[in-house]
């Protein structure tokens, strides 16, 4: 009887070892799709596209064809220099500014209030005492929340903290949040001892008198958040949350209170773009920035610039379709793009809401199904 060779026996053992295969935890497609909100997915996709376009072409907008540019951008103005050109902080204030309080010198007021508290002898309960509080006109929702065993926090207000003003907070995006956060979206604020909802503005954190409006909360740079809210004296920590569709609160940014200053100017920039049509030594015919003669004449005083560093201005319109003759400080290249910067001051909306719904507890919603072993022959 012939004996099996060692090579044949080892091949049979390998075949036997590969006959069975175990499939671990898996997610069934039908159960997974039940928890997917298609409308929310489409909205999130659109926000991702807008954020990407903003990164590639910051502040660039298309000139509308159905509305004249001089009407669409009538609230905007041109600036010789964004850093040094003057801008009156009291100019064209909204009606909501009549409802807020402004300090003549916020820093000195804060120092004076804290000094008075330190020097004032206040009689009351000492640390560690058990006391009984009698509070009138308490909302029913607060009583029900307290009966469920939730903690009750009581605090006293400093002078002026019952008044409304414009709060500016420096925040940095939390690394655990990657979804795009657009300006003027409703967020949940934890500022000091207060908690409220509001739709903020985002702006650059600089030492200048004008601060450029940011359309999205960036991940790598600290920004300033501006909202209407009750006055709070720093130091005060700030947490920004966003309520998801399932009721959970997601932490999106952390920071601190910067100032209470309604005069801090947030300037929104839009960039109109055109393309060189005919190029001469220091002249060029530019098209597609405007689409009628009147718009060219309206924006004639505004300075032009190009992506390759050239500067110029409009000489005169050509024809009636928005073509214009422009002069520059050097010869343009055919692949260059002509730009015009326009600016306007923006203000936050009065969206302050002290009511914040209780967050839903975090749960692991993953669906896992353990399948039996399958023979793979």
CSV table of C-alpha atoms in Angstrom, one decimal:
chain,number,residue,atom,x,y,z
A,1,UNK,CA,0.0,0.0,0.0
A,2,UNK,CA,1.5,3.3,-1.1
A,3,UNK,CA,2.2,5.9,1.7
A,4,UNK,CA,1.1,9.5,1.3
A,5,UNK,CA,3.9,12.0,0.7
A,6,UNK,CA,4.3,14.8,3.3
A,7,UNK,CA,3.4,17.4,0.6
A,8,UNK,CA,0.0,15.8,-0.2
A,9,UNK,CA,-0.9,15.5,3.5
A,10,UNK,CA,-0.1,19.2,4.2
A,11,UNK,CA,-2.2,20.3,1.2
A,12,UNK,CA,-5.2,18.3,2.6
A,13,UNK,CA,-4.8,19.9,6.0
A,14,UNK,CA,-4.8,23.4,4.5
A,15,UNK,CA,-8.0,22.6,2.5
A,16,UNK,CA,-9.7,21.4,5.7
A,17,UNK,CA,-8.7,24.5,7.5
A,18,UNK,CA,-10.2,26.8,4.8
A,19,UNK,CA,-13.5,24.9,4.5
A,20,UNK,CA,-15.4,27.0,7.2
A,21,UNK,CA,-15.6,30.7,7.6
A,22,UNK,CA,-17.2,32.7,10.4
A,23,UNK,CA,-18.9,36.0,9.7
A,24,UNK,CA,-18.9,38.3,12.7
A,25,UNK,CA,-21.2,41.2,13.5
A,26,UNK,CA,-22.8,42.8,10.5
A,27,UNK,CA,-25.5,45.4,9.8
A,28,UNK,CA,-28.5,44.5,7.8
A,29,UNK,CA,-29.2,47.0,5.0
A,30,UNK,CA,-32.9,47.2,5.6
A,31,UNK,CA,-32.5,48.0,9.3
A,32,UNK,CA,-29.8,50.5,8.7
A,33,UNK,CA,-31.8,52.4,6.0
A,34,UNK,CA,-34.8,52.7,8.4
A,35,UNK,CA,-32.7,55.1,10.6
A,36,UNK,CA,-31.4,57.2,7.7
A,37,UNK,CA,-33.2,60.6,7.2
A,38,UNK,CA,-32.9,61.2,3.4
A,39,UNK,CA,-33.9,64.9,3.7
A,40,UNK,CA,-31.3,65.5,6.4
A,41,UNK,CA,-28.7,63.7,4.3
A,42,UNK,CA,-29.5,66.0,1.3
A,43,UNK,CA,-29.2,69.1,3.5
A,44,UNK,CA,-25.9,68.0,4.9
A,45,UNK,CA,-24.5,67.2,1.5
A,46,UNK,CA,-25.5,70.7,0.3
A,47,UNK,CA,-23.7,72.2,3.3
A,48,UNK,CA,-20.6,70.2,2.6
A,49,UNK,CA,-20.6,71.5,-1.0
A,50,UNK,CA,-21.0,75.1,0.2
A,51,UNK,CA,-18.2,74.8,2.7
A,52,UNK,CA,-15.9,73.3,0.0
A,53,UNK,CA,-16.8,76.1,-2.4
A,54,UNK,CA,-16.1,78.7,0.3
A,55,UNK,CA,-12.6,77.2,0.9
A,56,UNK,CA,-11.8,77.2,-2.8
A,57,UNK,CA,-13.3,80.6,-3.7
A,58,UNK,CA,-13.7,82.6,-0.5
A,59,UNK,CA,-16.5,85.2,-0.6
A,60,UNK,CA,-17.0,84.9,-4.4
A,61,UNK,CA,-20.5,85.2,-5.6
A,62,UNK,CA,-22.1,85.2,-9.1
A,63,UNK,CA,-23.5,88.4,-10.4
A,64,UNK,CA,-27.3,87.9,-10.8
A,65,UNK,CA,-28.7,88.1,-14.3
A,66,UNK,CA,-32.3,88.8,-13.3
A,67,UNK,CA,-31.6,91.7,-10.9
A,68,UNK,CA,-29.3,94.6,-11.6
A,69,UNK,CA,-26.1,94.5,-9.6
A,70,UNK,CA,-26.6,98.1,-8.4
A,71,UNK,CA,-29.8,97.0,-6.8
A,72,UNK,CA,-28.7,93.6,-5.5
A,73,UNK,CA,-25.5,95.1,-3.9
A,74,UNK,CA,-26.9,98.5,-3.0
A,75,UNK,CA,-26.0,98.1,0.7
A,76,UNK,CA,-22.4,97.3,-0.1
A,77,UNK,CA,-19.5,99.7,-0.6
A,78,UNK,CA,-16.0,99.6,-1.8
A,79,UNK,CA,-13.0,100.2,0.4
A,80,UNK,CA,-9.5,101.4,-0.5
A,81,UNK,CA,-8.1,99.3,2.3
A,82,UNK,CA,-10.1,96.9,4.6
A,83,UNK,CA,-7.6,97.5,7.4
A,84,UNK,CA,-7.2,101.3,7.3
A,85,UNK,CA,-10.3,102.8,5.6
A,86,UNK,CA,-12.6,104.5,8.1
A,87,UNK,CA,-16.0,103.1,9.0
A,88,UNK,CA,-18.4,104.8,11.5
A,89,UNK,CA,-19.6,102.3,14.1
A,90,UNK,CA,-22.7,104.3,14.7
A,91,UNK,CA,-23.8,104.4,11.1
A,92,UNK,CA,-27.1,102.7,10.0
A,93,UNK,CA,-27.7,100.8,13.2
A,94,UNK,CA,-30.7,98.4,13.3
A,95,UNK,CA,-33.8,98.9,15.4
A,96,UNK,CA,-32.7,96.2,17.8
A,97,UNK,CA,-29.9,98.4,19.0
A,98,UNK,CA,-32.5,100.5,20.7
A,99,UNK,CA,-33.3,97.6,23.0
A,100,UNK,CA,-29.8,96.9,24.2
A,101,UNK,CA,-27.4,98.4,26.8
A,102,UNK,CA,-23.9,99.7,26.0
A,103,UNK,CA,-21.1,100.5,28.4
A,104,UNK,CA,-19.1,103.6,28.0
A,105,UNK,CA,-16.1,101.6,29.2
A,106,UNK,CA,-16.8,97.9,29.8
A,107,UNK,CA,-13.4,97.1,31.3
A,108,UNK,CA,-13.6,99.9,33.9
A,109,UNK,CA,-17.2,99.0,34.8
A,110,UNK,CA,-16.2,95.3,35.3
A,111,UNK,CA,-13.3,96.3,37.6
A,112,UNK,CA,-15.6,98.7,39.6
A,113,UNK,CA,-18.3,96.1,40.1
A,114,UNK,CA,-15.8,93.4,41.2
A,115,UNK,CA,-14.1,95.9,43.6
A,116,UNK,CA,-17.5,96.8,45.2
A,117,UNK,CA,-18.4,93.2,45.7
A,118,UNK,CA,-15.0,92.5,47.3
A,119,UNK,CA,-15.2,95.5,49.7
A,120,UNK,CA,-18.9,95.1,50.6
A,121,UNK,CA,-19.8,93.1,53.7
A,122,UNK,CA,-22.8,90.9,52.8
A,123,UNK,CA,-24.7,89.1,55.5
A,124,UNK,CA,-26.1,85.8,54.5
A,125,UNK,CA,-25.6,82.0,54.5
A,126,UNK,CA,-22.1,80.7,54.9
A,127,UNK,CA,-20.6,78.0,52.8
A,128,UNK,CA,-21.8,74.6,53.9
A,129,UNK,CA,-25.1,75.8,55.4
A,130,UNK,CA,-28.4,74.1,54.6
A,131,UNK,CA,-31.0,76.7,53.7
A,132,UNK,CA,-34.6,76.8,52.6
A,133,UNK,CA,-35.5,78.9,49.5
A,134,UNK,CA,-38.9,80.4,49.0
A,135,UNK,CA,-39.4,81.4,45.3
A,136,UNK,CA,-42.6,82.8,43.9
A,137,UNK,CA,-44.0,82.7,40.3
A,138,UNK,CA,-42.0,79.7,39.3
A,139,UNK,CA,-42.9,78.1,35.9
A,140,UNK,CA,-44.6,74.7,36.0
A,141,UNK,CA,-41.9,73.3,33.8
A,142,UNK,CA,-39.2,74.1,36.3
A,143,UNK,CA,-41.2,72.5,39.1
A,144,UNK,CA,-41.7,69.3,37.1
A,145,UNK,CA,-38.1,69.2,36.2
A,146,UNK,CA,-37.1,69.6,39.9
A,147,UNK,CA,-39.5,66.9,41.0
A,148,UNK,CA,-37.8,64.4,38.7
A,149,UNK,CA,-34.6,64.7,40.8
A,150,UNK,CA,-32.7,67.1,38.5
A,151,UNK,CA,-30.3,69.4,40.3
A,152,UNK,CA,-31.4,73.0,41.0
A,153,UNK,CA,-28.8,75.8,40.6
A,154,UNK,CA,-29.5,79.2,42.1
A,155,UNK,CA,-27.3,82.3,41.4
A,156,UNK,CA,-27.5,86.0,42.1
A,157,UNK,CA,-27.0,88.6,39.3
A,158,UNK,CA,-24.3,91.3,39.4
A,159,UNK,CA,-25.3,94.9,38.5
A,160,UNK,CA,-26.4,95.2,34.8
A,161,UNK,CA,-26.6,91.4,34.3
A,162,UNK,CA,-30.3,91.6,33.8
A,163,UNK,CA,-29.9,93.8,30.7
A,164,UNK,CA,-29.4,92.7,27.1
A,165,UNK,CA,-26.4,93.6,24.9
A,166,UNK,CA,-24.1,92.2,22.2
A,167,UNK,CA,-21.8,89.5,23.5
A,168,UNK,CA,-18.6,88.5,21.7
A,169,UNK,CA,-17.1,85.1,22.5
A,170,UNK,CA,-13.9,83.6,21.2
A,171,UNK,CA,-14.4,79.9,20.4
A,172,UNK,CA,-12.4,77.1,18.7
A,173,UNK,CA,-14.1,74.2,17.0
A,174,UNK,CA,-14.1,70.9,18.9
A,175,UNK,CA,-12.0,68.3,17.1
A,176,UNK,CA,-14.7,65.6,17.7
A,177,UNK,CA,-17.1,67.5,15.4
A,178,UNK,CA,-16.6,67.4,11.7
A,179,UNK,CA,-19.9,68.5,10.3
A,180,UNK,CA,-20.0,72.0,8.7
A,181,UNK,CA,-21.6,74.7,10.9
A,182,UNK,CA,-22.9,77.6,9.0
A,183,UNK,CA,-23.3,81.1,10.4
A,184,UNK,CA,-26.8,82.1,11.6
A,185,UNK,CA,-27.7,78.5,12.5
A,186,UNK,CA,-29.4,78.0,15.8
A,187,UNK,CA,-27.0,76.9,18.5
A,188,UNK,CA,-27.2,76.2,22.2
A,189,UNK,CA,-24.9,78.4,24.3
A,190,UNK,CA,-23.5,77.6,27.8
A,191,UNK,CA,-22.1,81.0,28.7
A,192,UNK,CA,-21.0,81.3,32.3
A,193,UNK,CA,-24.0,80.3,34.4
A,194,UNK,CA,-26.5,80.9,31.6
A,195,UNK,CA,-27.9,78.6,29.0
A,196,UNK,CA,-29.8,79.8,26.0
A,197,UNK,CA,-30.4,79.4,22.2
A,198,UNK,CA,-29.4,81.9,19.6
A,199,UNK,CA,-28.3,82.2,15.9
A,200,UNK,CA,-24.8,83.8,16.0
A,201,UNK,CA,-22.5,85.5,13.5
A,202,UNK,CA,-18.9,84.3,13.0
A,203,UNK,CA,-16.0,86.7,12.4
A,204,UNK,CA,-12.3,86.7,12.4
A,205,UNK,CA,-10.5,87.3,15.7
A,206,UNK,CA,-8.1,90.2,15.0
A,207,UNK,CA,-6.9,93.4,16.7
A,208,UNK,CA,-8.3,95.7,13.9
A,209,UNK,CA,-11.4,97.8,14.1
A,210,UNK,CA,-13.1,95.8,11.4
A,211,UNK,CA,-13.5,92.1,11.5
A,212,UNK,CA,-14.4,90.0,8.4
A,213,UNK,CA,-17.5,87.9,8.5
A,214,UNK,CA,-17.0,84.1,8.2
A,215,UNK,CA,-19.7,82.0,6.6
A,216,UNK,CA,-18.6,78.7,8.3
A,217,UNK,CA,-17.0,77.8,11.6
A,218,UNK,CA,-13.5,76.8,10.7
A,219,UNK,CA,-11.6,74.0,12.2
A,220,UNK,CA,-8.1,75.4,12.5
A,221,UNK,CA,-8.6,79.0,13.5
A,222,UNK,CA,-10.3,80.6,16.5
A,223,UNK,CA,-13.3,82.7,15.6
A,224,UNK,CA,-15.5,85.3,17.4
A,225,UNK,CA,-19.1,84.5,17.9
A,226,UNK,CA,-21.5,87.5,18.2
A,227,UNK,CA,-25.1,87.3,19.6
A,228,UNK,CA,-27.7,89.3,21.5
A,229,UNK,CA,-27.7,87.9,25.0
A,230,UNK,CA,-27.9,89.1,28.7
A,231,UNK,CA,-24.8,90.9,29.9
A,232,UNK,CA,-22.2,88.6,31.6
A,233,UNK,CA,-19.0,89.7,33.1
A,234,UNK,CA,-15.9,87.7,32.2
A,235,UNK,CA,-14.2,85.5,33.0
A,236,UNK,CA,-16.8,83.1,31.7
A,237,UNK,CA,-16.3,79.9,29.8
A,238,UNK,CA,-18.4,79.2,26.7
A,239,UNK,CA,-19.6,75.9,25.3
A,240,UNK,CA,-21.5,75.7,22.0
A,241,UNK,CA,-23.8,72.8,21.3
A,242,UNK,CA,-26.0,71.9,18.3
A,243,UNK,CA,-29.3,69.9,18.7
A,244,UNK,CA,-29.5,67.0,16.4
A,245,UNK,CA,-32.7,65.7,14.8
A,246,UNK,CA,-32.8,62.9,17.4
A,247,UNK,CA,-32.8,65.4,20.3
A,248,UNK,CA,-29.2,64.8,21.3
A,249,UNK,CA,-26.8,67.8,21.9
A,250,UNK,CA,-23.5,67.7,20.1
A,251,UNK,CA,-20.5,69.8,21.3
A,252,UNK,CA,-19.2,71.8,18.4
A,253,UNK,CA,-17.0,74.5,20.0
A,254,UNK,CA,-15.4,75.7,23.2
A,255,UNK,CA,-14.1,79.1,24.3
A,256,UNK,CA,-14.5,82.0,26.6
A,257,UNK,CA,-16.3,85.4,26.7
A,258,UNK,CA,-14.3,88.2,25.0
A,259,UNK,CA,-16.3,91.4,25.5
A,260,UNK,CA,-19.7,93.0,25.7
A,261,UNK,CA,-19.4,95.5,22.9
A,262,UNK,CA,-22.1,96.5,20.4
A,263,UNK,CA,-19.6,98.7,18.5
A,264,UNK,CA,-17.5,95.7,17.3
A,265,UNK,CA,-18.0,95.8,13.6
A,266,UNK,CA,-18.5,92.6,11.6
A,267,UNK,CA,-18.0,93.3,7.9
A,268,UNK,CA,-19.3,90.9,5.2
A,269,UNK,CA,-17.4,90.8,2.0
A,270,UNK,CA,-18.6,89.7,-1.5
A,271,UNK,CA,-16.2,89.3,-4.4
A,272,UNK,CA,-17.5,89.8,-8.0
A,273,UNK,CA,-15.3,88.2,-10.7
A,274,UNK,CA,-14.8,89.0,-14.4
A,275,UNK,CA,-12.6,87.6,-17.1
A,276,UNK,CA,-10.2,89.4,-19.5
A,277,UNK,CA,-11.6,89.4,-23.0
A,278,UNK,CA,-9.0,91.5,-24.9
A,279,UNK,CA,-5.6,92.3,-23.3
A,280,UNK,CA,-3.3,95.2,-24.2
A,281,UNK,CA,-0.2,96.6,-22.6
A,282,UNK,CA,-1.8,98.1,-19.5
A,283,UNK,CA,-5.4,98.0,-20.7
A,284,UNK,CA,-7.9,95.2,-20.9
A,285,UNK,CA,-11.5,94.6,-21.9
A,286,UNK,CA,-13.3,92.7,-19.1
A,287,UNK,CA,-16.6,90.9,-19.3
A,288,UNK,CA,-19.0,88.8,-17.2
A,289,UNK,CA,-18.6,90.9,-14.1
A,290,UNK,CA,-21.6,93.0,-15.0
A,291,UNK,CA,-24.3,92.5,-17.7
A,292,UNK,CA,-25.5,96.0,-18.4
A,293,UNK,CA,-24.0,99.5,-19.0
A,294,UNK,CA,-25.7,101.1,-15.9
A,295,UNK,CA,-24.0,98.7,-13.5
A,296,UNK,CA,-20.6,99.4,-14.9
A,297,UNK,CA,-21.1,103.2,-14.4
A,298,UNK,CA,-22.4,102.6,-10.9
A,299,UNK,CA,-19.4,100.6,-9.7
A,300,UNK,CA,-16.8,102.6,-11.6
A,301,UNK,CA,-15.3,104.3,-8.5
A,302,UNK,CA,-14.5,100.9,-6.9
A,303,UNK,CA,-10.9,99.6,-7.2
A,304,UNK,CA,-10.2,96.4,-9.1
A,305,UNK,CA,-7.7,93.7,-8.3
A,306,UNK,CA,-6.6,90.4,-9.9
A,307,UNK,CA,-5.7,87.0,-8.4
A,308,UNK,CA,-2.2,87.5,-9.7
A,309,UNK,CA,-1.7,90.8,-7.8
A,310,UNK,CA,-2.5,93.5,-10.3
A,311,UNK,CA,-4.6,96.5,-9.4
A,312,UNK,CA,-6.6,98.8,-11.6
A,313,UNK,CA,-9.9,100.6,-12.1
A,314,UNK,CA,-12.7,100.9,-14.6
A,315,UNK,CA,-12.2,103.4,-17.4
A,316,UNK,CA,-15.5,103.3,-19.3
A,317,UNK,CA,-18.2,100.8,-20.4
A,318,UNK,CA,-18.2,99.3,-23.8
A,319,UNK,CA,-21.6,98.6,-25.4
A,320,UNK,CA,-24.7,97.6,-23.5
A,321,UNK,CA,-23.9,94.1,-22.3
A,322,UNK,CA,-21.6,94.8,-19.4
A,323,UNK,CA,-18.2,94.9,-21.2
A,324,UNK,CA,-15.8,97.5,-19.8
A,325,UNK,CA,-12.4,98.9,-20.5
A,326,UNK,CA,-10.1,98.7,-17.5
A,327,UNK,CA,-6.6,100.0,-16.8
A,328,UNK,CA,-4.1,98.1,-14.6
A,329,UNK,CA,-0.6,98.7,-13.2
A,330,UNK,CA,0.8,96.0,-15.5
A,331,UNK,CA,-0.1,93.7,-18.3
A,332,UNK,CA,-2.6,91.0,-17.4
A,333,UNK,CA,-2.2,87.3,-18.3
A,334,UNK,CA,-5.0,85.5,-20.1
A,335,UNK,CA,-5.5,83.0,-17.3
A,336,UNK,CA,-5.9,85.8,-14.7
A,337,UNK,CA,-9.2,86.8,-13.0
A,338,UNK,CA,-10.4,90.3,-12.3
A,339,UNK,CA,-12.0,90.8,-8.9
A,340,UNK,CA,-14.0,93.5,-7.2
A,341,UNK,CA,-14.4,93.6,-3.4
A,342,UNK,CA,-17.6,95.0,-1.9
A,343,UNK,CA,-18.3,95.3,1.9
A,344,UNK,CA,-21.3,95.9,4.2
A,345,UNK,CA,-21.7,95.7,8.0
A,346,UNK,CA,-23.9,92.8,9.3
A,347,UNK,CA,-25.6,92.5,12.6
A,348,UNK,CA,-26.9,89.5,14.5
A,349,UNK,CA,-30.6,88.6,14.5
A,350,UNK,CA,-32.6,88.9,17.7
A,351,UNK,CA,-33.0,85.2,18.2
A,352,UNK,CA,-32.2,84.9,21.9
A,353,UNK,CA,-34.4,82.2,23.6
A,354,UNK,CA,-33.8,81.3,27.2
A,355,UNK,CA,-35.7,78.0,26.8
A,356,UNK,CA,-33.4,75.0,26.0
A,357,UNK,CA,-35.0,71.6,25.6
A,358,UNK,CA,-33.5,68.8,27.7
A,359,UNK,CA,-31.1,66.7,25.7
A,360,UNK,CA,-31.8,63.1,25.0
A,361,UNK,CA,-29.4,60.7,26.7
A,362,UNK,CA,-26.7,59.4,24.5
A,363,UNK,CA,-27.3,55.7,23.4
A,364,UNK,CA,-25.5,53.4,21.1
A,365,UNK,CA,-27.8,53.1,18.2
A,366,UNK,CA,-25.7,50.7,16.1
A,367,UNK,CA,-27.6,47.7,14.8
A,368,UNK,CA,-25.6,44.5,15.0
A,369,UNK,CA,-26.6,41.0,14.0
A,370,UNK,CA,-24.5,37.9,14.6
A,371,UNK,CA,-24.9,35.5,11.8
A,372,UNK,CA,-24.3,31.8,12.2
A,373,UNK,CA,-21.2,30.0,10.8
A,374,UNK,CA,-21.4,29.3,7.1
A,375,UNK,CA,-19.7,26.5,5.3
A,376,UNK,CA,-17.7,27.7,2.4
A,377,UNK,CA,-16.9,24.8,0.1
